Coordinates of C-alpha atoms and ligand atoms in Angstrom, one line a residue:
Chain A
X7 CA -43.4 -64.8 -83.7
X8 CA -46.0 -62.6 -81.6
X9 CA -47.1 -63.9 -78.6
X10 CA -50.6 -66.2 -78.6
X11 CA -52.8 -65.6 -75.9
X12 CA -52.9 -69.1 -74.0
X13 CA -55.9 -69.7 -72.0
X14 CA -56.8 -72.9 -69.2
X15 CA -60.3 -73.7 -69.1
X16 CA -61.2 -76.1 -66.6
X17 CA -63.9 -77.3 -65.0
X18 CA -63.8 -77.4 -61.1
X19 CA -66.0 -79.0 -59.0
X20 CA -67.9 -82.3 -59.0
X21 CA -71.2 -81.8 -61.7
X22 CA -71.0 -83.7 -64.2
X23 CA -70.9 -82.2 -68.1
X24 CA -68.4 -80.0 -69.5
X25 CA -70.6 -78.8 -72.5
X26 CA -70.6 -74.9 -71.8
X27 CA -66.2 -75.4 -70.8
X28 CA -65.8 -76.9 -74.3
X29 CA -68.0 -74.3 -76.3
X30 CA -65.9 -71.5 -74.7
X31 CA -63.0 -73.6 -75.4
X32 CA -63.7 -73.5 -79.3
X33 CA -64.7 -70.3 -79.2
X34 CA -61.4 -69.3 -77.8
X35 CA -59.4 -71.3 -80.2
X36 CA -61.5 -69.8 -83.1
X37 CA -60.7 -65.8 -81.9
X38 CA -57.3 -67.5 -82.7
X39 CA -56.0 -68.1 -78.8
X40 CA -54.3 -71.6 -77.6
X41 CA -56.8 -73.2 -75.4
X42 CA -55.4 -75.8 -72.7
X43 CA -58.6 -78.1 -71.9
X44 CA -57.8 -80.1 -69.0
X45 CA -61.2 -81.7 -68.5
X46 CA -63.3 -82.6 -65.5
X47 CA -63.9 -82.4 -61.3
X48 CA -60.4 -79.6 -61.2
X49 CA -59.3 -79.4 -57.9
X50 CA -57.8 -75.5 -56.8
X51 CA -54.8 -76.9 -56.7
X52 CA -54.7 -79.0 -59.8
X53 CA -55.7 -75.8 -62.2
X54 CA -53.3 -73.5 -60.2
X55 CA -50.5 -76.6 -60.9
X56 CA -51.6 -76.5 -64.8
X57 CA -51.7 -72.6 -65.3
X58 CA -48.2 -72.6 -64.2
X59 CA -47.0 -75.8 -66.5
X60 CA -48.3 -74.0 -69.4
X61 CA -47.4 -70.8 -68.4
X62 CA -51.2 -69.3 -69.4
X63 CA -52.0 -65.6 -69.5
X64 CA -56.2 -66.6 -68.8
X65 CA -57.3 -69.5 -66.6
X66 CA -61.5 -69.7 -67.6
X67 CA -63.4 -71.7 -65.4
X68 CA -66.9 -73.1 -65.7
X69 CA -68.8 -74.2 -62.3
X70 CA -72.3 -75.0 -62.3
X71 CA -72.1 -76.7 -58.8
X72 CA -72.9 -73.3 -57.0
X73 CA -69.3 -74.5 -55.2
X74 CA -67.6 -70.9 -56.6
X75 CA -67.8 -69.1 -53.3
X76 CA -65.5 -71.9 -51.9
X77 CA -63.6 -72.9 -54.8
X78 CA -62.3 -69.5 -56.8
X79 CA -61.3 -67.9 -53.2
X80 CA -59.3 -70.7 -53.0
X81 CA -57.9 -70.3 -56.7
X82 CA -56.9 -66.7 -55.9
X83 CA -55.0 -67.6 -53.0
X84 CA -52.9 -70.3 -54.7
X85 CA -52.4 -68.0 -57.4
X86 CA -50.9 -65.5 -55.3
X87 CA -48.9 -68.1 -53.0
X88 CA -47.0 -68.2 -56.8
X89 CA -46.6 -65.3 -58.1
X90 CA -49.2 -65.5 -60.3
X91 CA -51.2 -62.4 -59.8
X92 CA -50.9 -61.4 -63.5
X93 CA -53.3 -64.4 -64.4
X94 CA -56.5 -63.4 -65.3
X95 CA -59.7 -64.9 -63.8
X96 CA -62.3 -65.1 -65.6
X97 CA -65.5 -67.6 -64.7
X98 CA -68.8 -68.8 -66.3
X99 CA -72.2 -70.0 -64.4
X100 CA -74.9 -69.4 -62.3
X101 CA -73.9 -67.0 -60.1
X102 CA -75.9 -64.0 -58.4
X103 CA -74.6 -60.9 -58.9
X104 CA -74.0 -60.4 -54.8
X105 CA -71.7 -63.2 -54.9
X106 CA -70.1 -62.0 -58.3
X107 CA -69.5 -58.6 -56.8
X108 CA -67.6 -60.1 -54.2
X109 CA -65.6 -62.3 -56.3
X110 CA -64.5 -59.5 -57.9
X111 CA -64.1 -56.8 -55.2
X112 CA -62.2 -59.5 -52.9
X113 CA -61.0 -62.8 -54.6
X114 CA -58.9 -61.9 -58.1
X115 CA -62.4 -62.5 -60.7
X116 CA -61.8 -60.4 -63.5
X117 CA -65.2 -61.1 -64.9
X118 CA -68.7 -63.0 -64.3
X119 CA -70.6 -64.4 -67.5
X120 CA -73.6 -66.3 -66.5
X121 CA -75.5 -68.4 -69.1
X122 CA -76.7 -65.4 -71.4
X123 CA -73.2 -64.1 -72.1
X124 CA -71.9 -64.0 -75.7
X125 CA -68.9 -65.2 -76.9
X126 CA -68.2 -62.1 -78.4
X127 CA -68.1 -60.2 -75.3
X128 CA -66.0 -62.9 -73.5
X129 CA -63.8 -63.2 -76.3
X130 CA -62.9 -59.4 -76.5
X131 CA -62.8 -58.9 -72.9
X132 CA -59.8 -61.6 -72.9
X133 CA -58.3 -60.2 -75.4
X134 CA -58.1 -56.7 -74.0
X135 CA -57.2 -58.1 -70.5
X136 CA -54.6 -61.0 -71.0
X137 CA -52.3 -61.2 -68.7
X138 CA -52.8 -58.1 -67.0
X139 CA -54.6 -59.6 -63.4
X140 CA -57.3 -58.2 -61.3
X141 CA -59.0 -55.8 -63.7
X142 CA -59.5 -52.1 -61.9
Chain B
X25 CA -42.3 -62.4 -62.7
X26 CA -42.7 -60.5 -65.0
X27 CA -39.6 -58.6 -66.4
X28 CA -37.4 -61.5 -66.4
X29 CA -34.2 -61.1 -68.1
X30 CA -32.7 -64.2 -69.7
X31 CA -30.3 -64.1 -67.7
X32 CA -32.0 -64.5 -64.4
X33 CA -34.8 -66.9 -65.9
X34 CA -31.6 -69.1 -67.5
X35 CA -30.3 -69.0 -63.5
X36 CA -33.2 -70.2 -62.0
X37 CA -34.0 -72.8 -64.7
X38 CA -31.4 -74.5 -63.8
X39 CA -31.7 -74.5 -60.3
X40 CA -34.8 -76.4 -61.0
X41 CA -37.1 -73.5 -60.5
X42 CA -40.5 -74.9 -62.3
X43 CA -42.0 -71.4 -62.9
X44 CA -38.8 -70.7 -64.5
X45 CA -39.1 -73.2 -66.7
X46 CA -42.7 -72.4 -68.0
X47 CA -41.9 -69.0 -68.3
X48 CA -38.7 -70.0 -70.6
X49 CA -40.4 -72.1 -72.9
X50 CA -42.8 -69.4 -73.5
X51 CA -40.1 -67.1 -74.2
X52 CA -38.6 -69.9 -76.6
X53 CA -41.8 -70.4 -78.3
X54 CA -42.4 -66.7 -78.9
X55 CA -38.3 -66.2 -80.2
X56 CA -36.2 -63.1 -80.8
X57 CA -33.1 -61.8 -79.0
X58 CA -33.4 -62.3 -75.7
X59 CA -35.1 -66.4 -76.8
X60 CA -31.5 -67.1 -78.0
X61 CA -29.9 -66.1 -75.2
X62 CA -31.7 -68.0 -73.3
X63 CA -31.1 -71.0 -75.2
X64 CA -27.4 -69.9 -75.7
X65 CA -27.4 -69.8 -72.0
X66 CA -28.6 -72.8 -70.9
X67 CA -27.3 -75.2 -74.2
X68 CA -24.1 -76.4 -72.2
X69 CA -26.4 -77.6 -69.4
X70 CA -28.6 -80.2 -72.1
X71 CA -27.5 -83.4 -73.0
X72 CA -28.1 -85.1 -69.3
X73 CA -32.5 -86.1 -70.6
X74 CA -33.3 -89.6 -72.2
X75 CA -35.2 -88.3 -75.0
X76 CA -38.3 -90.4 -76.0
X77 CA -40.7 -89.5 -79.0
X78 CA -44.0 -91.1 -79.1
X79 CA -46.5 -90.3 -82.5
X80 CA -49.3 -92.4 -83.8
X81 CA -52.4 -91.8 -85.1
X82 CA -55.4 -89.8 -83.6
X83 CA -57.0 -91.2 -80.7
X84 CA -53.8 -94.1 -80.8
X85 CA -53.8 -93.6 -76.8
X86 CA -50.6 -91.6 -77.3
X87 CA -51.4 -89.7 -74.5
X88 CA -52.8 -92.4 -71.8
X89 CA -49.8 -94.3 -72.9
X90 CA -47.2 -91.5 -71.7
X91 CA -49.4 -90.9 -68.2
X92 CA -49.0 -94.7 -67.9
X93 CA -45.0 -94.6 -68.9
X94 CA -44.6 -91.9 -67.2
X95 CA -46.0 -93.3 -63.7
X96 CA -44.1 -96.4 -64.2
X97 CA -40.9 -94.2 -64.7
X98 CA -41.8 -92.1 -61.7
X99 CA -42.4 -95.2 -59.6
X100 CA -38.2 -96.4 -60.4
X101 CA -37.3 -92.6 -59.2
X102 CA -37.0 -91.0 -62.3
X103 CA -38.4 -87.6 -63.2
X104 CA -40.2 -86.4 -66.0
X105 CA -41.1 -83.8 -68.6
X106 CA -43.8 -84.1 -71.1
X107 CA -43.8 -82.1 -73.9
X108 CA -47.8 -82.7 -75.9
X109 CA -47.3 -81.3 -79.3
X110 CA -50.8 -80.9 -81.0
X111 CA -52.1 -78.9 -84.6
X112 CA -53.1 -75.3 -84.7
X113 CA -56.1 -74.4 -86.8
X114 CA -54.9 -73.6 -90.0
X115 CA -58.2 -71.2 -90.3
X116 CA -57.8 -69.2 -87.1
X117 CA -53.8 -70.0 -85.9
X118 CA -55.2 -70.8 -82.3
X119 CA -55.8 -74.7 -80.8
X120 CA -56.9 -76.7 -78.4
X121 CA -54.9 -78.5 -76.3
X122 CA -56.5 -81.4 -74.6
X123 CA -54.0 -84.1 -73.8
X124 CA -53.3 -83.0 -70.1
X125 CA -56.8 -84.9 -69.7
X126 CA -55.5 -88.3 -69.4
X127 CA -52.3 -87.1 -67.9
X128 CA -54.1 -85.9 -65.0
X129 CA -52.7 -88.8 -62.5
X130 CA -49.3 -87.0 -62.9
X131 CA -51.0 -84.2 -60.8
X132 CA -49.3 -83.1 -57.7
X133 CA -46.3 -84.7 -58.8
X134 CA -42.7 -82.0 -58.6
X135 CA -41.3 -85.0 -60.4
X136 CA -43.4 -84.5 -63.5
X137 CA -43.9 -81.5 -65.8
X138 CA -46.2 -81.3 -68.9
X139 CA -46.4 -78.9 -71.1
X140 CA -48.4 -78.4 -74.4
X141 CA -47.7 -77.3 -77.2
X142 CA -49.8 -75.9 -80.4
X143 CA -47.9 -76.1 -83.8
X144 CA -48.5 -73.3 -84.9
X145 CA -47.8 -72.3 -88.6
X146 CA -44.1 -72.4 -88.7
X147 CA -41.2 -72.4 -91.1
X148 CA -40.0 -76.0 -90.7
X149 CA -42.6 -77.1 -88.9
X150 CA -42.7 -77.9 -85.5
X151 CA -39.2 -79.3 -84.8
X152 CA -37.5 -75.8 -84.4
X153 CA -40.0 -75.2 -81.4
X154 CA -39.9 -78.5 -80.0
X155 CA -35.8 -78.8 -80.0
X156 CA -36.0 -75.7 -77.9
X157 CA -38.5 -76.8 -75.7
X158 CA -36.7 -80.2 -75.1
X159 CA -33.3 -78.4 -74.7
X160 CA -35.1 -76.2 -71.6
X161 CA -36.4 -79.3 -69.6
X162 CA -33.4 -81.1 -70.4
X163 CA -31.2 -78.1 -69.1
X164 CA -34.0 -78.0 -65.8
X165 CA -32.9 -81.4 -65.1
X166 CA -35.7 -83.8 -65.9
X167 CA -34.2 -87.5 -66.0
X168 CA -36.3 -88.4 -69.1
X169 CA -38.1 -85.7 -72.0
X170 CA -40.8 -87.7 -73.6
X171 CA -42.3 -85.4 -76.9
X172 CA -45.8 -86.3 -77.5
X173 CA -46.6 -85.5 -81.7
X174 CA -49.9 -86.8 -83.5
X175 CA -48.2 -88.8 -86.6
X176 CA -49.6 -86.7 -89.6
X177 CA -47.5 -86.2 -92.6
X178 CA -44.2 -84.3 -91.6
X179 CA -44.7 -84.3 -87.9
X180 CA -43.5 -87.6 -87.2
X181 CA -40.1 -87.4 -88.8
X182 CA -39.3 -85.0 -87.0
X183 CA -39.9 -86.0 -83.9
X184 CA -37.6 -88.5 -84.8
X185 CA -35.3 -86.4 -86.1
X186 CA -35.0 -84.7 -82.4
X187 CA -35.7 -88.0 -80.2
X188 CA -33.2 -90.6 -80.2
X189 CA -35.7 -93.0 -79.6
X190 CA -39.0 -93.0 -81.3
X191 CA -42.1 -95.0 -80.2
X192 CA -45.0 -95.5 -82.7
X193 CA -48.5 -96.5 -81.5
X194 CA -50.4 -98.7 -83.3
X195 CA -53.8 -99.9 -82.7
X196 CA -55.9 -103.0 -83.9
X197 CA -58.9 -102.1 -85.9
X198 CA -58.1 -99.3 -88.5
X199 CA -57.9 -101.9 -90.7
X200 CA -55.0 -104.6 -90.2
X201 CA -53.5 -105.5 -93.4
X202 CA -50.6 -104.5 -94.2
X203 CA -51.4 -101.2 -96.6
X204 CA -52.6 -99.7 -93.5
X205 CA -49.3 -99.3 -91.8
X206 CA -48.2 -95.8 -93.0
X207 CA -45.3 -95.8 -95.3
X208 CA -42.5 -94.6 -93.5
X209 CA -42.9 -95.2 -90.3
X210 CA -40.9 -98.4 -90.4
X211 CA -38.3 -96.3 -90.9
X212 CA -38.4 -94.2 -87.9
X213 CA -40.1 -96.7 -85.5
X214 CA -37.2 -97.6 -82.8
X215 CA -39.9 -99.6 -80.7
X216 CA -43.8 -100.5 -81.8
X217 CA -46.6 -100.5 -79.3
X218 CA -49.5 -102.1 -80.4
X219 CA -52.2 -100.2 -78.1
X220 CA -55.6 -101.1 -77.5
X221 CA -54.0 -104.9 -77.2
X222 CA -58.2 -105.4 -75.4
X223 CA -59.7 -104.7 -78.6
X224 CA -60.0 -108.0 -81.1
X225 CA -57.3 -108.0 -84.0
X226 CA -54.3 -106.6 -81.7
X227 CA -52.5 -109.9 -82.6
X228 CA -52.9 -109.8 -86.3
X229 CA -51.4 -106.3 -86.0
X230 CA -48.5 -106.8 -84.3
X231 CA -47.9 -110.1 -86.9
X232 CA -48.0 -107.9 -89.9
X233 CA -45.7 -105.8 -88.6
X234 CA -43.1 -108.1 -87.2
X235 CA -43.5 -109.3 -91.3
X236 CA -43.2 -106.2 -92.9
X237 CA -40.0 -105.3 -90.4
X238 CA -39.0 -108.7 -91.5
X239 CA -38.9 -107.7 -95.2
X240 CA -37.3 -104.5 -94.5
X241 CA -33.8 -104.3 -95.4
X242 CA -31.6 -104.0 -92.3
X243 CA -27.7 -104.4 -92.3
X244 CA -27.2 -107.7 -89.8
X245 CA -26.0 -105.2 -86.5
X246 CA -28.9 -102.9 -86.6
X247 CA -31.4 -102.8 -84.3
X248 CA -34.7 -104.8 -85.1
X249 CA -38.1 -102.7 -84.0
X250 CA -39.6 -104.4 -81.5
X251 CA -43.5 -104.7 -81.7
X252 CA -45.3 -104.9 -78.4
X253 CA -48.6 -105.4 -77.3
X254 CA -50.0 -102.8 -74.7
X255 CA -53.5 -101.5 -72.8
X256 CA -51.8 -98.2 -71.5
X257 CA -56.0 -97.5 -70.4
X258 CA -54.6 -100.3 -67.4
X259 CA -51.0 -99.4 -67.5
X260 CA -50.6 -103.4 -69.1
X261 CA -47.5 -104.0 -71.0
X262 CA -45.7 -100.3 -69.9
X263 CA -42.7 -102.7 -68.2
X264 CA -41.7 -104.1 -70.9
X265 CA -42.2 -101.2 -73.0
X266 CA -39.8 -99.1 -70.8
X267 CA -37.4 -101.6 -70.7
X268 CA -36.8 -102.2 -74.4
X269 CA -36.7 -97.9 -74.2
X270 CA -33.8 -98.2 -72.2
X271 CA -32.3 -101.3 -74.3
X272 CA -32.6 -99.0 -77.0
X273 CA -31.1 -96.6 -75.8
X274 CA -28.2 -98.7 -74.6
X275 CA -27.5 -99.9 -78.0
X276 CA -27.7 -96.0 -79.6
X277 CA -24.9 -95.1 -76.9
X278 CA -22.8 -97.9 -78.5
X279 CA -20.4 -96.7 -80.9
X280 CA -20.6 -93.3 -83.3
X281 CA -24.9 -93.7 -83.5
X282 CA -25.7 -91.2 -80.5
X283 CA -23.3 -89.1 -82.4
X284 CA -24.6 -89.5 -85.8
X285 CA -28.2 -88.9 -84.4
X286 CA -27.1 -85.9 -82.9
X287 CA -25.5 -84.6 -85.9
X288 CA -28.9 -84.8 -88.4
X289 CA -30.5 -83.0 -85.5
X290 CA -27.7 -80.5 -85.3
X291 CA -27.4 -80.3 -88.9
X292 CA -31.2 -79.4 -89.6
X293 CA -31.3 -77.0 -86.4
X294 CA -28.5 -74.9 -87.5
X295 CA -29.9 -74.7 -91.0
X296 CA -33.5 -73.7 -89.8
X297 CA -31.6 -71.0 -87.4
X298 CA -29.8 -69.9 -90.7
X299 CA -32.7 -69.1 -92.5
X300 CA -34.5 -67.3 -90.0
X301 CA -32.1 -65.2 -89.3
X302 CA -31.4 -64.4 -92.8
X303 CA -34.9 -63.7 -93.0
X304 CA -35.0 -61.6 -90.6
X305 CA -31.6 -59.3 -91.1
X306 CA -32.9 -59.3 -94.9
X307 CA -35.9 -57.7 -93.7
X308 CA -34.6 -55.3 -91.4
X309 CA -31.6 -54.5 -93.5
X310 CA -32.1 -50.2 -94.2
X311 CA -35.1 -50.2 -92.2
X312 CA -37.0 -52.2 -94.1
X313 CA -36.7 -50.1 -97.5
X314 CA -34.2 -52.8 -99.0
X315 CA -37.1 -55.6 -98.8
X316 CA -40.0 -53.6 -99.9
X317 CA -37.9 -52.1 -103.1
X318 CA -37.2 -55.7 -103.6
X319 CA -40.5 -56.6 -103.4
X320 CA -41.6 -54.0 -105.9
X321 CA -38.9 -55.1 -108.3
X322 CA -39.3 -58.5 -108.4
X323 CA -43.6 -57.5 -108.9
X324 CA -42.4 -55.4 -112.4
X325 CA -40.5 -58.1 -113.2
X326 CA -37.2 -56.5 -113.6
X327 CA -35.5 -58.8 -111.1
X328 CA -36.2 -62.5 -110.2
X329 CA -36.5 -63.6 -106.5
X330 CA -33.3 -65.6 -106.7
X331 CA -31.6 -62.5 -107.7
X332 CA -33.5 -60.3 -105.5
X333 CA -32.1 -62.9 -102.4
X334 CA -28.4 -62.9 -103.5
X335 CA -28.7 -59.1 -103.7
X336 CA -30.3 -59.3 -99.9
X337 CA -27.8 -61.7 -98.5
X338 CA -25.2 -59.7 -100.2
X339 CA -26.3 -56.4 -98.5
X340 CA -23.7 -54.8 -96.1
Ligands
GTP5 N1 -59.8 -99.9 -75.1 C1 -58.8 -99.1 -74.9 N2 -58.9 -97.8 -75.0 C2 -57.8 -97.0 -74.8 C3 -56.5 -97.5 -74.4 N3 -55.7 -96.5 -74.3 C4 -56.3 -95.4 -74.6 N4 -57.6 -95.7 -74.9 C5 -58.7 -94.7 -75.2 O1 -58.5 -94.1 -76.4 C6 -59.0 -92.8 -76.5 C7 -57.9 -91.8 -76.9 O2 -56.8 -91.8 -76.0 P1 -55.8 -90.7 -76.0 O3 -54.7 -91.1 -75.0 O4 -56.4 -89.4 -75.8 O5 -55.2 -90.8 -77.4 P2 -54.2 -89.8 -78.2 O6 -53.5 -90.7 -79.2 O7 -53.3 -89.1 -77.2 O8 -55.1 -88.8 -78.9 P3 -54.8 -87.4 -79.6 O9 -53.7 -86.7 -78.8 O10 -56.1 -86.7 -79.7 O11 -54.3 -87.8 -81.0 C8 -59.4 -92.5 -75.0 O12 -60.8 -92.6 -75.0 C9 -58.7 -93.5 -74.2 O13 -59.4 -93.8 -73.0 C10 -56.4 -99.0 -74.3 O14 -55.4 -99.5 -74.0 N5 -57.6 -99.7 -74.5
MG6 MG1 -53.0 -87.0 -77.0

């Protein structure tokens, strides 16, 4: 059997509604992928512990809180504390494009989507990237 | 870790190594060569897990009733690995996966392991994935295996079929009389929990089913199914629960009955492996040209596929 693409989305932070995690999530699982929803108010640690459970070749993350330039350094970190470097990042919110640049030039983001983004486009970038890490 | 053999994954699987064990049952999942010797290499390792299965309906409380088992096991020392078995699409192949949610107290936890697991669309189902999966965290060392299944149709015989002991959730409210009770189930149910035991009508559910287990034929030294009540949303009723899991399993280690058990999952196991590897050597056999002449044959009807198999399996 070929290899599905298995992707954590999670929602990190402490705002409330998950609507935007679970569209990607069933968007994902529509492009044919094995989505892992583990829900609200993700700690670093909690997602990095659930990416390596279920062994996933994506970890998406949706933060509206404007808490990503404290919470996906952190994410990176943990993911290289295990080994995980060949998990690919990829996050969805409000974020400027400063801090996006830096997210990817310095913390392990593959990619940015902010609210305009089209499945499409995130689905396709996934499945070109899986797996293969920081994106060069 | 990305180039792991079997080998070295297989060594540090059983040294406990929790990466190791992600990465195997990946490997597992996905199959081929280097899948059995994995499993070849840890096989002599398994047998150590209690092995619980737990089905039930959708939205039963399956899964809040394994993060509530599983804390109370956790709390008496032992370790755990879950194993949340949900359906794939049949339109796309991929899934979603959302039972970690209410296993999130487990969190933080090297005692605990959960995995999930999509069915995917595959010949005989989802046991053939699942025994492999159980024999991996079994083989890591985990004290107890439970194997969370939603019961629809095949599923739920065969998690019995790889669990010794099988829990079915019930819950008041979809209708209490007695048609509602699936057939079958009485038949694999070692233990009924009547969940959602807050809700009005738990009572009249767990009466009709002590009734129905009542009528059920039984010879006089087999074990009678249990029916308890439980609200695994406040961890109510998970003592007893456990307990009557271990009872159970005290009474299958009596006699030949762990052995029989074992043998109907052997049986079917070594079958499934059978046919998928006959499947496959028949389609690899002279680089592909025997199946696709086949094929042709059987399309201008001058062969049958029964005779176009025995010619297959007959192939040098
Ligand atoms: N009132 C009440 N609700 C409960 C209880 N246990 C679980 N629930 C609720 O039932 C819903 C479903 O719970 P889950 O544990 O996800 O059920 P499940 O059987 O695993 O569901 P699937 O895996 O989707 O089939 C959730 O909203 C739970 O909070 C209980 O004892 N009482
Ligand atoms: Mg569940």
């Amino acid at each position: 059997m070929e290899h599905k693409i298995r992707v954590l989305v999670a929602k990190p932070g402490l705002d409330g509604h998950d609507r935007g995690a679970k569209v990607i999530a069933r968007a994902l699982r529509d492009a044919g992928m094995e989505v892992i929803y583990t829900g609200l108010q993700q700690t670093p640690a909690m997602i990095i512990e659930a990416a390596l459970q279920e062994d996933v070749d994506v970890i998406g993350l949706s933060i509206l809180s404007g808490a990503h330039m404290t919470l996906l350094p952190k994410v990176s970190q943990l993911l290289r504390e295990q080994a995980m470097d060949d998990v690919l990042v990829v996050v969805g919110g409000i974020i400027s494009d400063a801090d996006a640049t830096i997210l990817k030039r310095d913390h392990g983001v593959a990619a940015v989507y902010g609210p305009g983004a089209s499945m499409q486009e995130i689905v396709s970038f996934i499945r070109e990237h899986a797996g293969s890490g920081r994106v060069s | 870790m990305n180039n792991l053999d079997s080998a070295t994954l297989a060594a540090q699987l059983l040294g406990g190594h929790r990466h190791a064990l992600a990465r195997a049952i990946t490997l597992a999942e996905t199959g081929g060569a280097e899948a059995r010797a994995l499993l070849g290499a840890v096989y002599p390792h398994t047998g150590g897990a209690l092995v619980v299965g737990v089905t039930g309906a959708p939205g039963a409380g399956k899964s809040t009733f394994v993060n509530a088992l599983a804390q109370h096991w956790r709390a008496a020392g032992r370790t755990i690995a879950i194993l949340a078995v949900d359906p794939s699409s049949p339109f796309s192949g991929g899934a979603i996966l959302g039972d970690r949610i209410r296993m999130q107290p487990l969190g933080g936890d090297p005692g605990v392991f959960v995995r999930s697991m999509a069915s995917r669309g595959r010949l005989g189902g989802i046991a053939h994935a699942t025994d492999d999966a159980v024999a991996l965290m079994d083989a890591a060392g985990f004290d107890v295996v439970v194997i969370e299944t939603v019961g629809a149709g095949q599923s739920e015989v065969e998690i019995a079929a790889t669990a010794p002991t099988t829990v079915v959730i019930e819950t008041p409210g979809t209708g209490d009389d007695v048609q509602s009770i699936k057939a079958g189930i009485l038949e694999i149910a070692d233990v009924f929990v009547v969940n959602k035991a807050d809700r009005e009508g738990a009572d009249s559910v767990i009466r009709n089913l002590q009734t129905m287990l009542r009528l059920a034929e039984r010879s006089v030294s087999s074990w009678m199914p249990p029916v308890l009540p439980a609200v695994a949303l406040r961890g109510e009723g998970i003592a007893a629960i456990a307990a009557t899991i271990d009872q159970h399993y005290a009474y299958m280690l009596q006699g030949e009955r762990l052995r029989v058990h074992a043998q109907a999952r052997v049986e079917r196991a070594l079958a499934l492996s059978v046919q998928e590897l006959a499947v496959t050597r028949a389609r690899a056999h002279g680089g592909g040209a025997t199946w696709r002449q086949l094929v042709e044959r059987v399309i201008a009807r001058q062969i049958d596929p029964y005779s176009a198999a025995d010619v297959l399996l007959d192939a040098p």
